[in-house]
Short mmCIF file of C-alpha atoms in Angstrom, two decimals:
data_model
loop_
_atom_site.label_atom_id
_atom_site.label_comp_id
_atom_site.label_asym_id
_atom_site.label_seq_id
_atom_site.Cartn_x
_atom_site.Cartn_y
_atom_site.Cartn_z
CA MET A 1 -6.11 17.33 -24.47
CA ASN A 2 -7.50 20.82 -24.51
CA PRO A 3 -4.77 23.08 -25.95
CA THR A 4 -5.60 25.71 -23.36
CA ASP A 5 -4.64 23.34 -20.54
CA LYS A 6 -1.10 23.49 -19.24
CA ALA A 7 0.49 20.10 -19.85
CA PRO A 8 2.95 18.59 -17.39
CA VAL A 9 6.51 19.19 -18.54
CA ALA A 10 8.49 16.06 -19.17
CA PRO A 11 12.04 15.70 -17.79
CA PHE A 12 14.27 17.33 -20.37
CA ARG A 13 17.79 16.38 -21.49
CA ALA A 14 19.11 19.93 -21.20
CA GLY A 15 22.71 18.64 -21.10
CA THR A 16 22.31 16.99 -24.49
CA LEU A 17 20.85 20.16 -26.01
CA ALA A 18 23.63 22.27 -24.46
CA ALA A 19 26.31 19.95 -25.84
CA LEU A 20 24.80 20.15 -29.33
CA TRP A 21 24.56 23.92 -29.06
CA VAL A 22 28.18 24.39 -27.97
CA THR A 23 29.44 21.99 -30.63
CA PHE A 24 27.45 23.80 -33.30
CA TRP A 25 28.89 27.19 -32.43
CA LEU A 26 32.46 25.89 -32.10
CA LEU A 27 32.15 24.52 -35.62
CA MET A 28 30.76 27.86 -36.80
CA VAL A 29 33.69 29.76 -35.22
CA CYS A 30 36.25 27.34 -36.65
CA ALA A 31 34.75 27.53 -40.13
CA SER A 32 34.64 31.33 -39.98
CA MET A 33 38.25 31.58 -38.80
CA GLN A 34 39.45 29.16 -41.45
CA ASP A 35 37.75 31.23 -44.14
CA ALA A 36 38.69 34.69 -42.84
CA LEU A 37 42.33 34.01 -42.04
CA ARG A 38 43.03 33.45 -45.73
CA ASN A 39 42.38 37.18 -46.16
CA PRO A 40 45.24 39.36 -44.84
CA ARG A 41 42.76 42.20 -44.23
CA PHE A 42 41.41 40.45 -41.13
CA ALA A 43 43.09 39.96 -37.77
CA TRP A 44 42.96 36.54 -36.12
CA TRP A 45 40.41 37.62 -33.50
CA GLU A 46 37.86 39.12 -35.87
CA PRO A 47 36.17 35.87 -37.02
CA GLY A 48 35.94 34.80 -33.40
CA LEU A 49 34.26 38.08 -32.51
CA TRP A 50 31.75 37.83 -35.35
CA GLU A 51 30.57 34.31 -34.56
CA GLY A 52 31.12 34.71 -30.82
CA SER A 53 28.81 37.74 -30.63
CA SER A 54 26.18 35.85 -32.63
CA ALA A 55 26.56 32.81 -30.36
CA LEU A 56 26.26 34.94 -27.21
CA VAL A 57 23.03 36.69 -28.22
CA ALA A 58 21.52 33.56 -29.81
CA SER A 59 22.27 31.65 -26.60
CA GLY A 60 20.16 34.15 -24.68
CA TRP A 61 17.19 33.61 -26.97
CA MET A 62 17.68 29.86 -26.92
CA TRP A 63 17.71 29.91 -23.11
CA LEU A 64 14.39 31.77 -23.15
CA ALA A 65 12.95 29.29 -25.66
CA VAL A 66 13.82 26.41 -23.33
CA ARG A 67 12.49 28.27 -20.29
CA VAL A 68 9.02 28.73 -21.84
CA ARG A 69 8.78 25.20 -23.30
CA GLY A 70 6.31 24.17 -20.58
CA ARG A 71 3.90 26.88 -21.76
CA TYR A 72 3.87 25.40 -25.27
CA ALA A 73 3.94 21.71 -24.22
CA PRO A 74 0.14 21.30 -24.79
CA PHE A 75 0.76 21.92 -28.50
CA LEU A 76 3.39 19.24 -29.04
CA ASP A 77 0.75 17.09 -30.74
CA GLN A 78 0.04 20.02 -33.11
CA PRO A 79 3.41 20.86 -34.71
CA LEU A 80 2.15 23.83 -36.72
CA ALA A 81 0.60 25.41 -33.63
CA TRP A 82 3.76 24.70 -31.60
CA PHE A 83 6.09 26.27 -34.19
CA GLY A 84 3.65 29.11 -34.77
CA ARG A 85 3.70 30.12 -31.11
CA TYR A 86 7.48 30.32 -31.12
CA LEU A 87 7.84 32.00 -34.51
CA ARG A 88 5.36 34.79 -33.72
CA TRP A 89 8.19 36.28 -31.68
CA PHE A 90 10.59 36.12 -34.65
CA PRO A 91 10.36 39.83 -35.70
CA LEU A 92 11.24 40.94 -32.17
CA VAL A 93 14.00 38.34 -31.97
CA ALA A 94 15.47 39.38 -35.34
CA VAL A 95 15.58 43.10 -34.49
CA THR A 96 17.01 42.64 -31.01
CA PHE A 97 19.50 40.08 -32.32
CA VAL A 98 20.86 42.45 -34.95
CA VAL A 99 20.97 45.39 -32.54
CA ALA A 100 22.73 43.42 -29.79
CA VAL A 101 25.21 41.60 -32.05
CA TYR A 102 26.28 44.70 -33.95
CA ALA A 103 26.47 46.73 -30.76
CA ILE A 104 28.94 44.20 -29.37
CA ARG A 105 31.00 44.14 -32.57
CA LEU A 106 31.06 47.94 -32.93
CA GLY A 107 32.03 48.32 -29.28
CA VAL A 108 34.91 45.83 -29.49
CA TYR A 109 36.20 47.31 -32.72
CA ALA A 110 36.05 50.82 -31.21
CA ALA A 111 37.92 49.58 -28.13
CA ALA A 112 40.60 48.19 -30.45
CA GLY A 113 40.83 51.52 -32.27
CA ARG A 114 39.39 50.17 -35.49
CA ASN A 115 36.25 50.66 -37.54
CA TYR A 116 33.82 47.78 -38.04
CA GLU A 117 32.89 47.98 -41.70
CA HIS A 118 29.56 46.45 -42.68
CA PRO A 119 26.92 46.94 -45.42
CA GLY A 120 23.95 49.28 -44.98
CA TRP A 121 21.56 48.64 -42.13
CA VAL A 122 18.68 47.60 -44.38
CA PHE A 123 20.86 44.96 -45.98
CA VAL A 124 22.24 43.91 -42.60
CA LEU A 125 18.76 43.51 -41.15
CA ALA A 126 17.54 41.51 -44.16
CA TYR A 127 20.67 39.33 -44.36
CA GLU A 128 20.79 38.56 -40.63
CA SER A 129 17.03 37.91 -40.54
CA VAL A 130 17.27 35.30 -43.28
CA LYS A 131 20.27 33.65 -41.62
CA LEU A 132 18.56 33.78 -38.24
CA ALA A 133 15.37 32.24 -39.72
CA LEU A 134 17.38 29.25 -40.98
CA PHE A 135 19.07 28.80 -37.62
CA ALA A 136 15.78 29.24 -35.74
CA GLY A 137 14.11 26.61 -37.93
CA LEU A 138 16.97 24.18 -37.31
CA TRP A 139 17.11 24.63 -33.53
CA LEU A 140 13.38 24.83 -32.99
CA GLY A 141 13.15 21.55 -34.91
CA ILE A 142 15.74 20.00 -32.58
CA LEU A 143 13.94 21.40 -29.52
CA PHE A 144 10.60 20.10 -30.82
CA GLY A 145 12.03 16.64 -31.43
CA MET A 146 13.65 16.38 -27.99
CA ASP A 147 10.60 17.77 -26.20
CA SER A 148 8.23 15.46 -28.11
CA TYR A 149 10.36 12.44 -27.24
CA ALA A 150 10.54 13.43 -23.56
CA GLN A 151 6.77 14.02 -23.48
CA TRP A 152 6.14 10.66 -25.15
CA GLN A 153 8.31 8.92 -22.56
CA LEU A 154 6.45 10.68 -19.72
CA GLN A 155 3.04 9.76 -21.11
CA ARG A 156 4.14 6.16 -21.73
CA HIS A 157 5.41 5.89 -18.15
CA ARG A 158 2.11 7.20 -16.79
CA LEU A 159 0.12 4.87 -19.05
CA LEU A 160 2.09 1.88 -17.78
CA GLN A 161 1.52 3.02 -14.19
CA ALA A 162 -2.22 3.39 -14.86
CA GLN A 163 -2.38 -0.06 -16.48
CA ARG A 164 -0.53 -1.63 -13.55
CA ALA A 165 -2.82 0.09 -11.03
CA LEU A 166 -5.88 -1.09 -12.95
CA ALA A 167 -4.53 -4.64 -13.07
CA GLU A 168 -3.84 -4.59 -9.32
CA ALA A 169 -7.36 -3.30 -8.65
CA GLN A 170 -8.88 -6.01 -10.85
CA LEU A 171 -6.77 -8.63 -9.11
CA ALA A 172 -7.86 -7.45 -5.65
CA HIS A 173 -11.47 -7.55 -6.82
CA LEU A 174 -11.09 -11.11 -8.11
CA GLN A 175 -9.44 -12.23 -4.87
CA GLY A 176 -12.34 -10.64 -3.00
CA GLN A 177 -14.70 -12.82 -5.03
CA LEU A 178 -12.64 -15.93 -4.43
CA ARG A 179 -12.12 -16.02 -0.67
CA PRO A 180 -15.79 -15.88 0.49
CA HIS A 181 -16.73 -18.41 -2.19
CA PHE A 182 -14.01 -20.75 -0.99
CA LEU A 183 -14.81 -20.39 2.73
CA PHE A 184 -18.57 -20.77 2.35
CA ASN A 185 -18.17 -24.09 0.51
CA ALA A 186 -15.69 -25.42 3.08
CA LEU A 187 -17.95 -24.44 6.00
CA ASN A 188 -20.92 -26.10 4.34
CA THR A 189 -18.91 -29.31 4.16
CA VAL A 190 -18.18 -29.17 7.90
CA SER A 191 -21.82 -28.38 8.65
CA SER A 192 -23.04 -31.43 6.76
CA LEU A 193 -21.01 -33.74 9.06
CA MET A 194 -21.49 -31.98 12.40
CA HIS A 195 -24.69 -33.87 13.37
CA THR A 196 -23.68 -37.28 12.02
CA ASP A 197 -20.03 -37.81 12.90
CA VAL A 198 -18.60 -35.54 15.60
CA ARG A 199 -15.08 -37.00 15.38
CA ARG A 200 -14.84 -36.38 11.65
CA ALA A 201 -16.40 -32.94 12.06
CA ASP A 202 -13.79 -32.13 14.72
CA HIS A 203 -11.01 -33.26 12.39
CA LEU A 204 -12.44 -31.14 9.61
CA VAL A 205 -12.64 -28.06 11.85
CA ALA A 206 -8.95 -28.51 12.74
CA THR A 207 -8.07 -28.89 9.07
CA LEU A 208 -10.15 -25.86 8.17
CA GLY A 209 -8.35 -23.91 10.91
CA ASP A 210 -5.01 -24.71 9.25
CA LEU A 211 -6.55 -23.71 5.95
CA LEU A 212 -7.75 -20.36 7.31
CA ARG A 213 -4.35 -19.67 8.87
CA ILE A 214 -2.61 -20.14 5.53
CA SER A 215 -5.33 -18.17 3.76
CA LEU A 216 -4.88 -15.21 6.12
CA ARG A 217 -1.11 -15.42 5.73
CA THR A 218 -1.44 -15.06 1.98
CA ALA A 219 -4.05 -12.29 2.21
CA GLY A 220 -2.93 -9.30 0.20
CA ASN A 221 -0.32 -11.31 -1.72
CA ALA A 222 -0.89 -11.65 -5.44
CA THR A 223 1.41 -14.68 -5.57
CA THR A 224 2.63 -17.43 -3.28
CA PRO A 225 5.29 -20.19 -3.63
CA PHE A 226 3.87 -23.20 -5.43
CA ALA A 227 4.73 -25.50 -2.51
CA GLU A 228 2.48 -23.40 -0.23
CA GLU A 229 -0.24 -23.36 -2.87
CA ILE A 230 -0.10 -27.18 -2.97
CA ARG A 231 -0.20 -27.35 0.84
CA THR A 232 -3.35 -25.19 0.80
CA LEU A 233 -4.82 -27.40 -1.92
CA GLN A 234 -4.09 -30.56 0.09
CA LEU A 235 -5.86 -29.11 3.15
CA TYR A 236 -8.87 -28.26 1.00
CA ALA A 237 -8.78 -31.72 -0.56
CA GLU A 238 -8.65 -33.25 2.94
CA VAL A 239 -11.86 -31.44 3.84
CA MET A 240 -13.61 -32.57 0.67
CA ARG A 241 -12.25 -36.12 0.78
CA GLU A 242 -13.75 -36.57 4.25
CA ARG A 243 -17.10 -35.78 2.76
CA PHE A 244 -16.66 -38.35 -0.03
CA ARG A 245 -14.39 -40.72 1.92
CA ASP A 246 -15.71 -43.93 0.45
CA ARG A 247 -15.26 -43.15 -3.20
CA VAL A 248 -12.62 -40.45 -3.75
CA THR A 249 -8.88 -41.09 -3.92
CA LEU A 250 -6.23 -38.47 -4.57
CA ASP A 251 -2.81 -38.81 -6.15
CA TRP A 252 -0.27 -35.99 -5.85
CA ARG A 253 2.56 -35.98 -8.40
CA ILE A 254 4.46 -32.78 -7.67
CA ASP A 255 7.98 -32.21 -8.97
CA PRO A 256 9.99 -30.81 -5.99
CA ALA A 257 11.90 -28.60 -8.44
CA VAL A 258 8.84 -26.37 -8.92
CA GLY A 259 8.21 -25.74 -5.19
CA ASP A 260 9.69 -22.24 -5.24
CA THR A 261 7.85 -21.11 -8.37
CA PRO A 262 5.63 -18.10 -7.60
CA VAL A 263 2.01 -18.71 -8.57
CA PRO A 264 -1.20 -16.69 -8.00
CA ALA A 265 -2.46 -17.33 -4.47
CA LEU A 266 -5.41 -19.77 -4.34
CA LEU A 267 -5.29 -20.22 -8.12
CA LEU A 268 -5.75 -24.00 -8.00
CA GLN A 269 -8.41 -24.21 -5.28
CA PRO A 270 -11.32 -23.27 -7.61
CA LEU A 271 -10.07 -25.89 -10.10
CA LEU A 272 -10.12 -28.64 -7.46
CA GLU A 273 -13.45 -27.35 -6.23
CA ASN A 274 -14.80 -27.86 -9.77
CA VAL A 275 -13.54 -31.46 -9.64
CA PHE A 276 -15.69 -32.18 -6.57
CA LYS A 277 -18.64 -30.11 -7.74
CA HIS A 278 -18.86 -31.38 -11.32
CA GLY A 279 -16.83 -34.60 -11.32
CA VAL A 280 -17.67 -36.17 -7.93
CA GLU A 281 -21.08 -34.86 -6.83
CA ARG A 282 -22.64 -35.76 -10.18
CA THR A 283 -21.57 -39.41 -9.95
CA THR A 284 -22.13 -42.25 -7.52
CA GLY A 285 -19.07 -44.32 -8.37
CA ALA A 286 -15.44 -44.12 -7.30
CA VAL A 287 -13.49 -41.14 -8.60
CA HIS A 288 -9.73 -40.90 -8.83
CA VAL A 289 -8.20 -37.42 -8.81
CA THR A 290 -4.64 -36.73 -9.93
CA VAL A 291 -2.84 -33.42 -9.35
CA ALA A 292 0.47 -33.23 -11.23
CA ALA A 293 2.98 -30.42 -11.68
CA THR A 294 6.24 -30.45 -13.60
CA ALA A 295 8.77 -28.02 -14.97
CA GLU A 296 8.84 -27.84 -18.75
CA GLY A 297 11.75 -25.54 -19.48
CA GLU A 298 10.76 -22.09 -18.23
CA THR A 299 7.13 -23.13 -17.84
CA LEU A 300 5.26 -24.63 -14.89
CA ALA A 301 2.81 -27.20 -16.27
CA ILE A 302 -0.06 -28.25 -13.99
CA ARG A 303 -2.60 -30.98 -14.75
CA ILE A 304 -5.65 -31.77 -12.62
CA HIS A 305 -7.50 -34.85 -13.85
CA HIS A 306 -10.47 -36.71 -12.47
CA SER A 307 -12.21 -39.86 -13.64
CA GLY A 308 -15.70 -38.62 -12.75
CA ALA A 309 -18.42 -37.09 -14.94
CA LEU A 310 -17.46 -35.69 -18.33
CA LEU A 311 -17.98 -32.08 -19.30
CA ALA A 312 -21.56 -31.09 -19.92
CA PHE A 313 -22.60 -30.53 -23.55
CA GLY A 314 -21.92 -26.91 -24.48
CA HIS A 315 -19.70 -26.47 -21.41
CA GLN A 316 -19.02 -22.86 -20.42
CA ASP A 317 -16.78 -21.42 -17.72
CA GLY A 318 -18.37 -20.91 -14.31
CA LEU A 319 -17.27 -18.36 -11.71
CA GLY A 320 -14.23 -20.39 -10.61
CA LEU A 321 -12.77 -21.05 -14.07
CA GLY A 322 -13.56 -17.53 -15.23
CA ASN A 323 -11.85 -16.15 -12.13
CA CYS A 324 -8.73 -18.23 -12.78
CA ARG A 325 -8.56 -17.16 -16.42
CA ASP A 326 -8.88 -13.48 -15.47
CA ARG A 327 -6.14 -13.72 -12.85
CA LEU A 328 -3.76 -15.47 -15.26
CA ARG A 329 -4.46 -12.87 -17.93
CA ILE A 330 -3.85 -9.98 -15.54
CA LEU A 331 -0.65 -11.42 -14.11
CA TYR A 332 0.93 -13.04 -17.17
CA GLY A 333 -0.90 -11.88 -20.29
CA ASP A 334 -0.44 -14.33 -23.18
CA ALA A 335 2.39 -16.13 -21.36
CA ALA A 336 -0.09 -18.22 -19.33
CA SER A 337 -2.97 -20.44 -20.36
CA LEU A 338 -5.79 -22.54 -18.92
CA ALA A 339 -7.54 -25.30 -20.82
CA ILE A 340 -10.12 -27.93 -19.86
CA ARG A 341 -11.23 -30.93 -21.89
CA ASP A 342 -12.49 -34.51 -21.68
CA GLU A 343 -9.52 -36.87 -21.47
CA ASP A 344 -8.83 -40.50 -20.45
CA GLY A 345 -12.45 -41.19 -19.50
CA GLY A 346 -12.67 -38.06 -17.32
CA VAL A 347 -11.87 -34.36 -17.41
CA ALA A 348 -8.41 -32.78 -17.41
CA THR A 349 -7.62 -29.17 -16.62
CA TYR A 350 -4.27 -27.80 -17.78
CA VAL A 351 -2.61 -24.66 -16.42
CA SER A 352 0.60 -23.31 -17.91
CA LEU A 353 2.43 -20.25 -16.56
CA PRO A 354 5.99 -18.82 -16.51
CA ARG A 355 8.25 -20.18 -13.77
CA HIS A 356 9.86 -16.81 -13.14
CA GLY A 357 6.87 -14.78 -12.11
CA ARG A 358 4.99 -11.97 -13.72
CA ASP A 359 5.55 -11.33 -17.41
CA SER A 360 6.58 -7.72 -17.77
#
């Protein structure tokens, strides 16, 4: 940050500072009274007047220091510069402090018909300046600490907001990639049947209509209940199974207990699409597809397995898998995972994510 810029002022715990200030001066008055009352030369009110006058004038300067804290906020990351800007006013503060405090004391003593005896003015100015410097160092240190903490909290809050906004923007971008990809592949499937089997094409159009209705209903939602995600997946599978009717069978093993679990909308569709694209289209034999989901403690464990073609040598994520990984990372961080490997004569894809939504 450029030090010449005016930084936003963080919310300040003025009540805490005021409580510390009042407590400090009450202790000072009590200590002064306890010490002075042992001397019969002093009346009971004199110690209170001495410390009370100092507290009154010092409170005025402290109030000003708090009032101008926003002006010096850009220097909180440069402690020497921050303290230097306050302490450059110290000579003026010291002189006005001594003049105001002793004016109050002399006035009260005169009103009481007594003389306020004190050392010479040079000594008074030097003595009070040293004492005031110690107090100023102490309270500026407290003010710096509280202001730095408040500023850190403000910046942390804004950083978290910025990170969340970025994640939401990335998620919207990924969903924008997903939906056209999904629809174009489904429409191509319908198109391939339209001129060879009108009845099946009609059934597929109806199924695709249901699919579009659910897709539009989830538009703009980052997550959807797992039961609805499975319903969407079954509609998609119905479209694809019609295309490969003679050699594809599907087995759904879904634990009803995980139906309410929130999951990223259309997360599983690209995974099943990969099954048909890489596991079914590349073979000529029968392919069995199993979609299973169970609760494992606080985790939703999903397994999609097919008995078709194995992974290609040097397999790398395509658009669908990469999209799924990015969405899981954005929504859950390290709490979610996606893995794919050859297993049981086919390929298995594993998805693991928290059952209670986004990991904060």
